[in-house]
mmCIF file of C-alpha atoms in Angstrom:
data_model
loop_
_atom_site.group_PDB
_atom_site.id
_atom_site.type_symbol
_atom_site.label_atom_id
_atom_site.label_comp_id
_atom_site.label_asym_id
_atom_site.label_seq_id
_atom_site.Cartn_x
_atom_site.Cartn_y
_atom_site.Cartn_z
ATOM 1 C CA UNK U 1 189.572 -57.661 89.511
ATOM 2 C CA UNK U 2 189.272 -59.177 92.851
ATOM 3 C CA UNK U 3 188.908 -62.817 93.092
ATOM 4 C CA UNK U 4 185.917 -64.240 94.947
ATOM 5 C CA UNK U 5 186.525 -66.947 97.821
ATOM 6 C CA UNK U 6 187.812 -70.175 96.902
ATOM 7 C CA UNK U 7 184.755 -73.113 95.570
ATOM 8 C CA UNK U 8 183.299 -74.350 98.865
ATOM 9 C CA UNK U 9 179.869 -76.353 99.258
ATOM 10 C CA UNK U 10 177.676 -74.286 97.245
ATOM 11 C CA UNK U 11 180.190 -74.537 94.136
ATOM 12 C CA UNK U 12 182.304 -72.090 92.866
ATOM 13 C CA UNK U 13 181.637 -68.961 91.920
ATOM 14 C CA UNK U 14 181.599 -67.750 88.036
ATOM 15 C CA UNK U 15 184.264 -64.908 87.916
ATOM 16 C CA UNK U 16 181.520 -62.607 86.133
ATOM 17 C CA UNK U 17 178.472 -61.991 83.845
ATOM 18 C CA UNK U 18 175.339 -63.995 83.351
ATOM 19 C CA UNK U 19 173.642 -63.075 86.422
ATOM 20 C CA UNK U 20 170.078 -63.026 85.950
ATOM 21 C CA UNK U 21 169.110 -59.220 85.605
ATOM 22 C CA UNK U 22 166.824 -57.200 86.645
ATOM 23 C CA UNK U 23 163.359 -58.355 85.860
ATOM 24 C CA UNK U 24 162.340 -61.552 88.053
ATOM 25 C CA UNK U 25 164.322 -64.407 89.485
ATOM 26 C CA UNK U 26 166.601 -67.020 87.938
ATOM 27 C CA UNK U 27 165.056 -70.702 87.643
ATOM 28 C CA UNK U 28 164.888 -71.415 91.247
ATOM 29 C CA UNK U 29 166.654 -75.135 91.464
ATOM 30 C CA UNK U 30 169.891 -75.010 90.635
ATOM 31 C CA UNK U 31 169.674 -74.801 86.789
ATOM 32 C CA UNK U 32 172.277 -71.694 86.909
ATOM 33 C CA UNK U 33 175.581 -72.535 88.038
ATOM 34 C CA UNK U 34 175.907 -73.158 92.301
ATOM 35 C CA UNK U 35 175.239 -72.156 94.669
ATOM 36 C CA UNK U 36 172.150 -69.889 93.080
ATOM 37 C CA UNK U 37 173.067 -68.273 90.095
ATOM 38 C CA UNK U 38 175.987 -65.607 90.011
ATOM 39 C CA UNK U 39 176.887 -61.576 89.445
ATOM 40 C CA UNK U 40 176.173 -59.472 85.935
ATOM 41 C CA UNK U 41 174.480 -56.885 83.955
ATOM 42 C CA UNK U 42 172.025 -54.697 85.367
ATOM 43 C CA UNK U 43 169.167 -53.830 82.621
ATOM 44 C CA UNK U 44 166.310 -52.050 82.840
ATOM 45 C CA UNK U 45 163.735 -52.660 85.659
ATOM 46 C CA UNK U 46 160.255 -51.832 85.663
ATOM 47 C CA UNK U 47 156.611 -52.460 87.734
ATOM 48 C CA UNK U 48 154.598 -54.372 85.035
ATOM 49 C CA UNK U 49 153.615 -57.649 84.981
ATOM 50 C CA UNK U 50 155.551 -60.507 84.261
ATOM 51 C CA UNK U 51 156.190 -61.614 80.918
ATOM 52 C CA UNK U 52 154.161 -65.040 79.333
ATOM 53 C CA UNK U 53 157.508 -67.504 80.078
ATOM 54 C CA UNK U 54 160.699 -67.019 81.705
ATOM 55 C CA UNK U 55 161.214 -68.917 78.295
ATOM 56 C CA UNK U 56 163.551 -71.781 80.136
ATOM 57 C CA UNK U 57 166.645 -69.266 80.036
ATOM 58 C CA UNK U 58 167.478 -66.782 83.378
ATOM 59 C CA UNK U 59 165.803 -64.452 84.749
ATOM 60 C CA UNK U 60 166.155 -61.016 85.689
ATOM 61 C CA UNK U 61 166.938 -58.875 87.933
ATOM 62 C CA UNK U 62 163.826 -55.938 87.352
ATOM 63 C CA UNK U 63 162.085 -54.323 91.242
ATOM 64 C CA UNK U 64 158.570 -55.253 89.729
ATOM 65 C CA UNK U 65 158.268 -57.411 86.062
ATOM 66 C CA UNK U 66 159.269 -60.541 86.843
ATOM 67 C CA UNK U 67 159.768 -63.803 84.101
ATOM 68 C CA UNK U 68 158.433 -66.301 86.024
ATOM 69 C CA UNK U 69 159.954 -69.408 86.979
ATOM 70 C CA UNK U 70 160.134 -72.587 89.460
ATOM 71 C CA UNK U 71 157.844 -71.150 92.484
ATOM 72 C CA UNK U 72 159.630 -73.737 95.993
ATOM 73 C CA UNK U 73 157.438 -74.952 98.282
ATOM 74 C CA UNK U 74 159.108 -73.688 101.614
ATOM 75 C CA UNK U 75 157.451 -74.497 105.111
ATOM 76 C CA UNK U 76 157.477 -73.456 108.519
ATOM 77 C CA UNK U 77 155.499 -74.652 111.656
ATOM 78 C CA UNK U 78 154.706 -71.000 112.732
ATOM 79 C CA UNK U 79 151.440 -69.401 113.361
ATOM 80 C CA UNK U 80 151.147 -65.470 113.642
ATOM 81 C CA UNK U 81 151.497 -64.086 117.561
ATOM 82 C CA UNK U 82 152.269 -60.646 117.730
ATOM 83 C CA UNK U 83 154.612 -59.831 120.966
ATOM 84 C CA UNK U 84 154.889 -55.953 121.866
ATOM 85 C CA UNK U 85 158.916 -55.369 122.167
ATOM 86 C CA UNK U 86 158.245 -53.751 124.948
ATOM 87 C CA UNK U 87 156.939 -56.725 126.775
ATOM 88 C CA UNK U 88 160.337 -58.036 127.571
ATOM 89 C CA UNK U 89 158.438 -60.512 130.864
ATOM 90 C CA UNK U 90 155.457 -61.506 128.008
ATOM 91 C CA UNK U 91 157.814 -62.396 125.213
ATOM 92 C CA UNK U 92 160.474 -64.391 128.027
ATOM 93 C CA UNK U 93 156.643 -66.609 129.133
ATOM 94 C CA UNK U 94 155.936 -67.331 125.711
ATOM 95 C CA UNK U 95 158.923 -68.837 124.400
ATOM 96 C CA UNK U 96 158.590 -70.834 127.769
ATOM 97 C CA UNK U 97 155.477 -71.583 127.279
ATOM 98 C CA UNK U 98 156.034 -73.121 123.323
ATOM 99 C CA UNK U 99 158.070 -71.461 121.131
ATOM 100 C CA UNK U 100 160.997 -73.090 121.958
ATOM 101 C CA UNK U 101 161.340 -75.757 119.230
ATOM 102 C CA UNK U 102 162.158 -72.558 117.048
ATOM 103 C CA UNK U 103 166.111 -72.080 117.335
ATOM 104 C CA UNK U 104 164.973 -68.274 116.298
ATOM 105 C CA UNK U 105 162.492 -68.219 119.452
ATOM 106 C CA UNK U 106 165.058 -65.454 121.399
ATOM 107 C CA UNK U 107 165.447 -63.155 118.189
ATOM 108 C CA UNK U 108 163.738 -60.480 119.330
ATOM 109 C CA UNK U 109 166.333 -57.805 118.023
ATOM 110 C CA UNK U 110 165.918 -55.951 114.568
ATOM 111 C CA UNK U 111 166.037 -57.928 111.131
ATOM 112 C CA UNK U 112 169.701 -57.240 109.721
ATOM 113 C CA UNK U 113 172.314 -59.157 107.440
ATOM 114 C CA UNK U 114 172.865 -62.704 107.960
ATOM 115 C CA UNK U 115 176.339 -63.067 108.296
ATOM 116 C CA UNK U 116 175.766 -67.265 109.433
ATOM 117 C CA UNK U 117 173.199 -69.373 109.040
ATOM 118 C CA UNK U 118 173.023 -73.612 109.305
ATOM 119 C CA UNK U 119 170.944 -73.324 106.973
ATOM 120 C CA UNK U 120 172.162 -72.241 104.313
ATOM 121 C CA UNK U 121 173.358 -75.585 102.995
ATOM 122 C CA UNK U 122 170.418 -77.586 103.444
ATOM 123 C CA UNK U 123 168.249 -74.833 101.478
ATOM 124 C CA UNK U 124 170.193 -75.422 98.258
ATOM 125 C CA UNK U 125 169.841 -79.002 98.442
ATOM 126 C CA UNK U 126 166.142 -79.092 98.789
ATOM 127 C CA UNK U 127 166.200 -76.274 95.765
ATOM 128 C CA UNK U 128 168.633 -78.846 93.620
ATOM 129 C CA UNK U 129 165.630 -81.467 94.492
ATOM 130 C CA UNK U 130 162.817 -79.516 93.132
ATOM 131 C CA UNK U 131 164.503 -78.414 90.168
ATOM 132 C CA UNK U 132 165.311 -81.923 88.707
ATOM 133 C CA UNK U 133 162.012 -82.846 90.059
ATOM 134 C CA UNK U 134 159.989 -80.931 87.223
ATOM 135 C CA UNK U 135 163.063 -79.520 85.439
ATOM 136 C CA UNK U 136 160.191 -78.503 82.684
ATOM 137 C CA UNK U 137 158.381 -76.089 85.190
ATOM 138 C CA UNK U 138 160.666 -73.188 84.121
ATOM 139 C CA UNK U 139 159.938 -73.334 80.493
ATOM 140 C CA UNK U 140 156.044 -72.747 81.624
ATOM 141 C CA UNK U 141 154.176 -70.165 80.185
ATOM 142 C CA UNK U 142 152.415 -69.177 83.843
ATOM 143 C CA UNK U 143 150.212 -66.727 82.217
ATOM 144 C CA UNK U 144 147.533 -69.739 80.555
ATOM 145 C CA UNK U 145 144.851 -70.556 82.648
ATOM 146 C CA UNK U 146 144.197 -74.578 83.373
ATOM 147 C CA UNK U 147 141.404 -74.953 80.707
ATOM 148 C CA UNK U 148 144.432 -73.641 77.909
ATOM 149 C CA UNK U 149 146.905 -76.120 79.109
ATOM 150 C CA UNK U 150 147.889 -78.398 76.911
ATOM 151 C CA UNK U 151 148.143 -82.305 78.467
ATOM 152 C CA UNK U 152 152.002 -81.253 78.513
ATOM 153 C CA UNK U 153 151.568 -78.196 80.393
ATOM 154 C CA UNK U 154 148.670 -79.969 82.818
ATOM 155 C CA UNK U 155 151.185 -82.863 83.415
ATOM 156 C CA UNK U 156 154.071 -80.138 84.573
ATOM 157 C CA UNK U 157 151.883 -77.941 87.150
ATOM 158 C CA UNK U 158 150.150 -81.790 88.391
ATOM 159 C CA UNK U 159 154.229 -82.840 89.543
ATOM 160 C CA UNK U 160 154.974 -79.720 90.314
ATOM 161 C CA UNK U 161 152.137 -79.662 93.056
ATOM 162 C CA UNK U 162 153.404 -82.924 94.188
ATOM 163 C CA UNK U 163 156.620 -81.753 94.811
ATOM 164 C CA UNK U 164 155.551 -78.509 96.611
ATOM 165 C CA UNK U 165 153.765 -81.025 98.513
ATOM 166 C CA UNK U 166 156.141 -83.278 99.099
ATOM 167 C CA UNK U 167 158.501 -80.576 99.983
ATOM 168 C CA UNK U 168 157.387 -78.525 102.612
ATOM 169 C CA UNK U 169 158.035 -80.818 105.875
ATOM 170 C CA UNK U 170 161.786 -80.568 104.762
ATOM 171 C CA UNK U 171 161.527 -76.992 104.869
ATOM 172 C CA UNK U 172 160.212 -76.540 107.970
ATOM 173 C CA UNK U 173 162.916 -78.187 109.760
ATOM 174 C CA UNK U 174 164.294 -75.670 108.228
ATOM 175 C CA UNK U 175 161.782 -73.016 109.920
ATOM 176 C CA UNK U 176 163.018 -74.544 113.581
ATOM 177 C CA UNK U 177 166.554 -74.771 113.135
ATOM 178 C CA UNK U 178 167.408 -70.902 111.617
ATOM 179 C CA UNK U 179 168.124 -68.660 114.418
ATOM 180 C CA UNK U 180 166.698 -66.041 112.663
ATOM 181 C CA UNK U 181 163.841 -64.731 113.115
ATOM 182 C CA UNK U 182 163.805 -62.787 109.840
ATOM 183 C CA UNK U 183 165.018 -66.312 107.870
ATOM 184 C CA UNK U 184 161.758 -67.940 109.730
ATOM 185 C CA UNK U 185 159.610 -65.297 108.592
ATOM 186 C CA UNK U 186 160.960 -65.963 104.766
ATOM 187 C CA UNK U 187 160.330 -69.184 104.788
ATOM 188 C CA UNK U 188 157.039 -69.132 106.228
ATOM 189 C CA UNK U 189 156.175 -66.871 103.546
ATOM 190 C CA UNK U 190 157.486 -69.205 100.803
ATOM 191 C CA UNK U 191 155.582 -72.017 101.985
ATOM 192 C CA UNK U 192 152.797 -69.949 102.215
ATOM 193 C CA UNK U 193 152.729 -68.074 98.447
ATOM 194 C CA UNK U 194 154.101 -71.889 97.262
ATOM 195 C CA UNK U 195 151.196 -73.557 99.231
ATOM 196 C CA UNK U 196 148.659 -70.941 97.563
ATOM 197 C CA UNK U 197 150.308 -72.006 94.011
ATOM 198 C CA UNK U 198 149.128 -75.385 94.757
ATOM 199 C CA UNK U 199 145.650 -74.343 96.153
ATOM 200 C CA UNK U 200 145.296 -72.280 92.434
ATOM 201 C CA UNK U 201 146.043 -75.797 90.217
ATOM 202 C CA UNK U 202 143.250 -77.362 89.834
ATOM 203 C CA UNK U 203 141.436 -74.433 88.798
ATOM 204 C CA UNK U 204 144.272 -72.168 87.515
ATOM 205 C CA UNK U 205 143.568 -68.997 86.192
ATOM 206 C CA UNK U 206 145.721 -65.907 84.175
ATOM 207 C CA UNK U 207 145.781 -64.002 87.268
ATOM 208 C CA UNK U 208 147.346 -66.974 89.646
ATOM 209 C CA UNK U 209 150.918 -66.060 88.190
ATOM 210 C CA UNK U 210 150.988 -63.720 90.725
ATOM 211 C CA UNK U 211 150.756 -66.049 93.492
ATOM 212 C CA UNK U 212 153.485 -67.958 91.932
ATOM 213 C CA UNK U 213 155.539 -64.962 90.891
ATOM 214 C CA UNK U 214 155.324 -63.840 94.911
ATOM 215 C CA UNK U 215 156.526 -67.445 96.197
ATOM 216 C CA UNK U 216 159.167 -67.437 93.296
ATOM 217 C CA UNK U 217 160.591 -64.028 94.317
ATOM 218 C CA UNK U 218 160.576 -65.172 98.341
ATOM 219 C CA UNK U 219 163.159 -68.283 97.231
ATOM 220 C CA UNK U 220 165.285 -65.840 95.347
ATOM 221 C CA UNK U 221 165.431 -64.312 98.422
ATOM 222 C CA UNK U 222 166.413 -66.267 100.447
ATOM 223 C CA UNK U 223 168.823 -67.625 97.934
ATOM 224 C CA UNK U 224 170.815 -64.342 98.053
ATOM 225 C CA UNK U 225 170.947 -64.447 101.859
ATOM 226 C CA UNK U 226 172.820 -67.240 100.961
ATOM 227 C CA UNK U 227 174.293 -66.259 98.499
ATOM 228 C CA UNK U 228 176.007 -63.282 100.078
ATOM 229 C CA UNK U 229 177.004 -65.325 103.070
ATOM 230 C CA UNK U 230 179.083 -67.563 101.239
ATOM 231 C CA UNK U 231 180.739 -65.639 99.141
ATOM 232 C CA UNK U 232 181.331 -63.841 101.970
ATOM 233 C CA UNK U 233 179.583 -59.921 100.506
ATOM 234 C CA UNK U 234 177.908 -59.941 104.070
ATOM 235 C CA UNK U 235 180.699 -60.719 106.096
ATOM 236 C CA UNK U 236 182.573 -57.751 104.579
ATOM 237 C CA UNK U 237 180.148 -55.333 104.658
ATOM 238 C CA UNK U 238 177.401 -55.773 107.432
ATOM 239 C CA UNK U 239 179.916 -54.660 109.950
ATOM 240 C CA UNK U 240 180.720 -50.670 107.824
ATOM 241 C CA UNK U 241 176.695 -49.986 108.261
ATOM 242 C CA UNK U 242 174.957 -48.747 111.340
ATOM 243 C CA UNK U 243 172.056 -51.514 113.065
ATOM 244 C CA UNK U 244 168.736 -50.640 112.130
ATOM 245 C CA UNK U 245 166.425 -49.482 115.063
ATOM 246 C CA UNK U 246 164.993 -52.308 117.297
ATOM 247 C CA UNK U 247 160.977 -53.552 115.528
ATOM 248 C CA UNK U 248 157.688 -51.855 116.301
ATOM 249 C CA UNK U 249 156.439 -55.173 116.723
ATOM 250 C CA UNK U 250 157.622 -59.031 116.857
ATOM 251 C CA UNK U 251 156.121 -62.014 115.073
ATOM 252 C CA UNK U 252 156.366 -64.989 117.514
ATOM 253 C CA UNK U 253 156.585 -68.173 116.376
ATOM 254 C CA UNK U 254 153.993 -70.068 118.202
ATOM 255 C CA UNK U 255 152.998 -73.455 119.736
ATOM 256 C CA UNK U 256 150.214 -74.331 116.334
ATOM 257 C CA UNK U 257 152.347 -77.009 114.325
ATOM 258 C CA UNK U 258 150.722 -76.377 111.298
ATOM 259 C CA UNK U 259 153.238 -76.016 108.415
ATOM 260 C CA UNK U 260 151.407 -73.335 106.279
ATOM 261 C CA UNK U 261 151.685 -69.799 107.996
ATOM 262 C CA UNK U 262 149.100 -67.688 106.778
ATOM 263 C CA UNK U 263 150.508 -65.093 104.284
ATOM 264 C CA UNK U 264 151.657 -61.265 105.261
ATOM 265 C CA UNK U 265 149.317 -59.825 103.188
ATOM 266 C CA UNK U 266 145.813 -61.384 103.326
ATOM 267 C CA UNK U 267 143.949 -58.106 102.106
ATOM 268 C CA UNK U 268 143.783 -54.902 100.342
ATOM 269 C CA UNK U 269 146.458 -53.108 101.801
ATOM 270 C CA UNK U 270 147.055 -49.107 101.150
ATOM 271 C CA UNK U 271 150.672 -49.136 101.357
ATOM 272 C CA UNK U 272 151.306 -51.232 98.294
ATOM 273 C CA UNK U 273 150.570 -47.798 95.949
ATOM 274 C CA UNK U 274 153.648 -46.285 98.035
ATOM 275 C CA UNK U 275 155.576 -49.240 97.761
ATOM 276 C CA UNK U 276 154.701 -48.703 93.883
ATOM 277 C CA UNK U 277 155.689 -45.193 94.231
ATOM 278 C CA UNK U 278 159.225 -45.596 95.960
ATOM 279 C CA UNK U 279 160.184 -48.628 93.720
ATOM 280 C CA UNK U 280 159.325 -46.560 90.459
ATOM 281 C CA UNK U 281 160.883 -43.992 91.860
ATOM 282 C CA UNK U 282 164.464 -45.660 92.088
ATOM 283 C CA UNK U 283 163.824 -47.531 88.873
ATOM 284 C CA UNK U 284 163.671 -43.798 87.164
ATOM 285 C CA UNK U 285 166.932 -42.707 89.411
ATOM 286 C CA UNK U 286 169.373 -45.738 88.174
ATOM 287 C CA UNK U 287 168.624 -45.725 85.223
ATOM 288 C CA UNK U 288 172.287 -45.097 84.031
ATOM 289 C CA UNK U 289 173.490 -47.338 87.057
ATOM 290 C CA UNK U 290 171.713 -50.194 85.498
ATOM 291 C CA UNK U 291 174.350 -49.861 82.280
ATOM 292 C CA UNK U 292 177.125 -50.819 83.971
ATOM 293 C CA UNK U 293 178.087 -54.828 84.237
ATOM 294 C CA UNK U 294 177.556 -55.960 88.027
ATOM 295 C CA UNK U 295 180.931 -58.430 86.971
ATOM 296 C CA UNK U 296 183.623 -55.346 86.749
ATOM 297 C CA UNK U 297 185.425 -54.463 89.587
ATOM 298 C CA UNK U 298 185.639 -50.937 90.728
ATOM 299 C CA UNK U 299 189.725 -51.264 89.931
ATOM 300 C CA UNK U 300 188.249 -51.523 86.492
ATOM 301 C CA UNK U 301 186.012 -48.868 86.005
ATOM 302 C CA UNK U 302 186.044 -46.056 83.369
ATOM 303 C CA UNK U 303 186.118 -42.722 84.399
ATOM 304 C CA UNK U 304 182.679 -42.836 83.504
ATOM 305 C CA UNK U 305 181.316 -45.370 85.003
ATOM 306 C CA UNK U 306 182.973 -44.500 88.811
ATOM 307 C CA UNK U 307 180.921 -41.423 88.031
ATOM 308 C CA UNK U 308 177.760 -43.023 87.627
ATOM 309 C CA UNK U 309 178.313 -45.501 91.077
ATOM 310 C CA UNK U 310 179.376 -42.824 92.651
ATOM 311 C CA UNK U 311 176.069 -40.499 91.998
ATOM 312 C CA UNK U 312 173.810 -43.631 92.506
ATOM 313 C CA UNK U 313 174.780 -44.027 96.426
ATOM 314 C CA UNK U 314 172.973 -41.238 97.851
ATOM 315 C CA UNK U 315 169.899 -42.726 95.711
ATOM 316 C CA UNK U 316 170.135 -45.988 97.197
ATOM 317 C CA UNK U 317 170.680 -44.361 100.779
ATOM 318 C CA UNK U 318 167.138 -42.771 99.817
ATOM 319 C CA UNK U 319 165.647 -45.346 98.483
ATOM 320 C CA UNK U 320 166.811 -47.874 101.492
ATOM 321 C CA UNK U 321 165.412 -45.401 104.055
ATOM 322 C CA UNK U 322 161.858 -45.002 102.515
ATOM 323 C CA UNK U 323 161.535 -48.937 101.898
ATOM 324 C CA UNK U 324 162.816 -49.253 105.749
ATOM 325 C CA UNK U 325 159.552 -46.013 106.513
ATOM 326 C CA UNK U 326 157.293 -47.723 104.855
ATOM 327 C CA UNK U 327 157.855 -50.803 106.365
ATOM 328 C CA UNK U 328 157.526 -49.090 109.712
ATOM 329 C CA UNK U 329 154.683 -47.694 109.152
ATOM 330 C CA UNK U 330 152.778 -50.813 107.736
ATOM 331 C CA UNK U 331 151.984 -52.259 111.022
ATOM 332 C CA UNK U 332 152.697 -55.318 109.975
ATOM 333 C CA UNK U 333 155.655 -57.130 111.640
ATOM 334 C CA UNK U 334 156.768 -59.309 109.144
ATOM 335 C CA UNK U 335 156.466 -56.666 106.373
ATOM 336 C CA UNK U 336 157.964 -54.441 108.734
ATOM 337 C CA UNK U 337 160.888 -57.101 109.134
ATOM 338 C CA UNK U 338 161.466 -57.784 105.531
ATOM 339 C CA UNK U 339 161.552 -53.977 104.784
ATOM 340 C CA UNK U 340 164.426 -53.213 107.200
ATOM 341 C CA UNK U 341 166.514 -55.884 105.863
ATOM 342 C CA UNK U 342 166.160 -54.941 102.319
ATOM 343 C CA UNK U 343 167.147 -51.893 103.361
ATOM 344 C CA UNK U 344 170.160 -53.235 105.037
ATOM 345 C CA UNK U 345 171.405 -54.942 101.907
ATOM 346 C CA UNK U 346 170.842 -52.072 99.977
ATOM 347 C CA UNK U 347 173.047 -49.850 102.551
ATOM 348 C CA UNK U 348 175.653 -52.285 102.710
ATOM 349 C CA UNK U 349 176.276 -52.385 98.691
ATOM 350 C CA UNK U 350 176.359 -48.732 98.810
ATOM 351 C CA UNK U 351 178.949 -48.572 101.170
ATOM 352 C CA UNK U 352 181.332 -51.257 99.516
ATOM 353 C CA UNK U 353 180.943 -49.208 96.212
ATOM 354 C CA UNK U 354 184.413 -47.415 96.246
ATOM 355 C CA UNK U 355 186.461 -51.043 96.813
ATOM 356 C CA UNK U 356 183.783 -52.151 95.006
ATOM 357 C CA UNK U 357 184.332 -56.513 93.973
ATOM 358 C CA UNK U 358 182.017 -59.068 92.190
ATOM 359 C CA UNK U 359 180.925 -60.567 95.285
ATOM 360 C CA UNK U 360 179.255 -57.297 96.752
ATOM 361 C CA UNK U 361 176.870 -57.463 93.671
ATOM 362 C CA UNK U 362 174.761 -60.123 95.812
ATOM 363 C CA UNK U 363 173.844 -57.423 98.513
ATOM 364 C CA UNK U 364 172.031 -55.211 95.684
ATOM 365 C CA UNK U 365 170.413 -58.573 94.345
ATOM 366 C CA UNK U 366 169.134 -59.121 97.410
ATOM 367 C CA UNK U 367 167.461 -55.992 98.387
ATOM 368 C CA UNK U 368 165.835 -55.676 95.103
ATOM 369 C CA UNK U 369 164.564 -59.725 95.020
ATOM 370 C CA UNK U 370 162.879 -58.847 98.862
ATOM 371 C CA UNK U 371 161.404 -56.184 97.329
ATOM 372 C CA UNK U 372 159.725 -58.124 94.613
ATOM 373 C CA UNK U 373 158.709 -60.404 96.978
ATOM 374 C CA UNK U 374 156.083 -57.612 99.023
ATOM 375 C CA UNK U 375 155.561 -56.452 95.277
ATOM 376 C CA UNK U 376 154.145 -59.281 94.267
ATOM 377 C CA UNK U 377 152.035 -60.019 97.395
ATOM 378 C CA UNK U 378 150.682 -56.733 96.978
ATOM 379 C CA UNK U 379 149.773 -57.657 93.992
ATOM 380 C CA UNK U 380 148.408 -61.020 95.321
ATOM 381 C CA UNK U 381 145.753 -58.811 97.275
ATOM 382 C CA UNK U 382 145.468 -56.080 94.915
#
């Protein structure tokens, strides 16, 4: 088996196994081996509602249904100013007039695989602090409404609210420092949905678990960006795929100093139905692939496993094309960036299949986590 990179600031990569499955995200703090988890099996995916509890264990990699765990509160000092890329002079003027505090202010290209980012290590520190602040959060049943909470559950939710609130200013700094627009947007949506979790707690109902799920999945997507970067899956695969087309629109950082941006989906969107259909079809067509453990390198595949892996590549390419198309047709620049990013990570995974090594699993994982985040954002407004 090809060995992963040596240990670094995020810790050593386990030799395989134990990766959260295709259901929900892993515990959002560093409860799993650092940096944010490890590769492992690919069990069945589904679109259904999340289980009522994560049972305090490892979550699952499903495009849709998830065991909801710790929702990371992330903040971004960003508001919504949509600028069409064709207006180059106008965009430069907007940047000069106030968005220059963001390192990503001049990032006007397409969302693409992240091969470096100076904020990943700081993000891990925040994730660890979050996890240690409310360790019982991962054991809660998020389908229980506030009216039925025990004193222990109420205490955990209240502590989580405080922790999320305290975390916002720390992550606002990360949003300013990342040189990537899509990372800034990810931080922003973590913050937006985590703020919604905070707001929901006083009158928490069963349906609010969908807000928790969205916040959770956005932080998982960011986790996997940093995993793929640290274990060099991103660097190894990104050069082998074509860059995406330029964005239809660009969501630019503005001068508003609010630490909580708007959620990228604020009302029912018909595009959500199409997104669900694409994911359900993908789930059905990749069932055999999900039965192969991701901690087995290409050199160790049986002839049957190799046949399955070869066959799944075109399915994944079609899926990547479909989700990118839906993102570009959404009329929502943040959705478009997220869809393009998820598509690129999946394409990178596909091209690496012939020489697959364990670290490459982070590419598919990032794609599915981000697709999950969009899924749950759709459920919030359904």
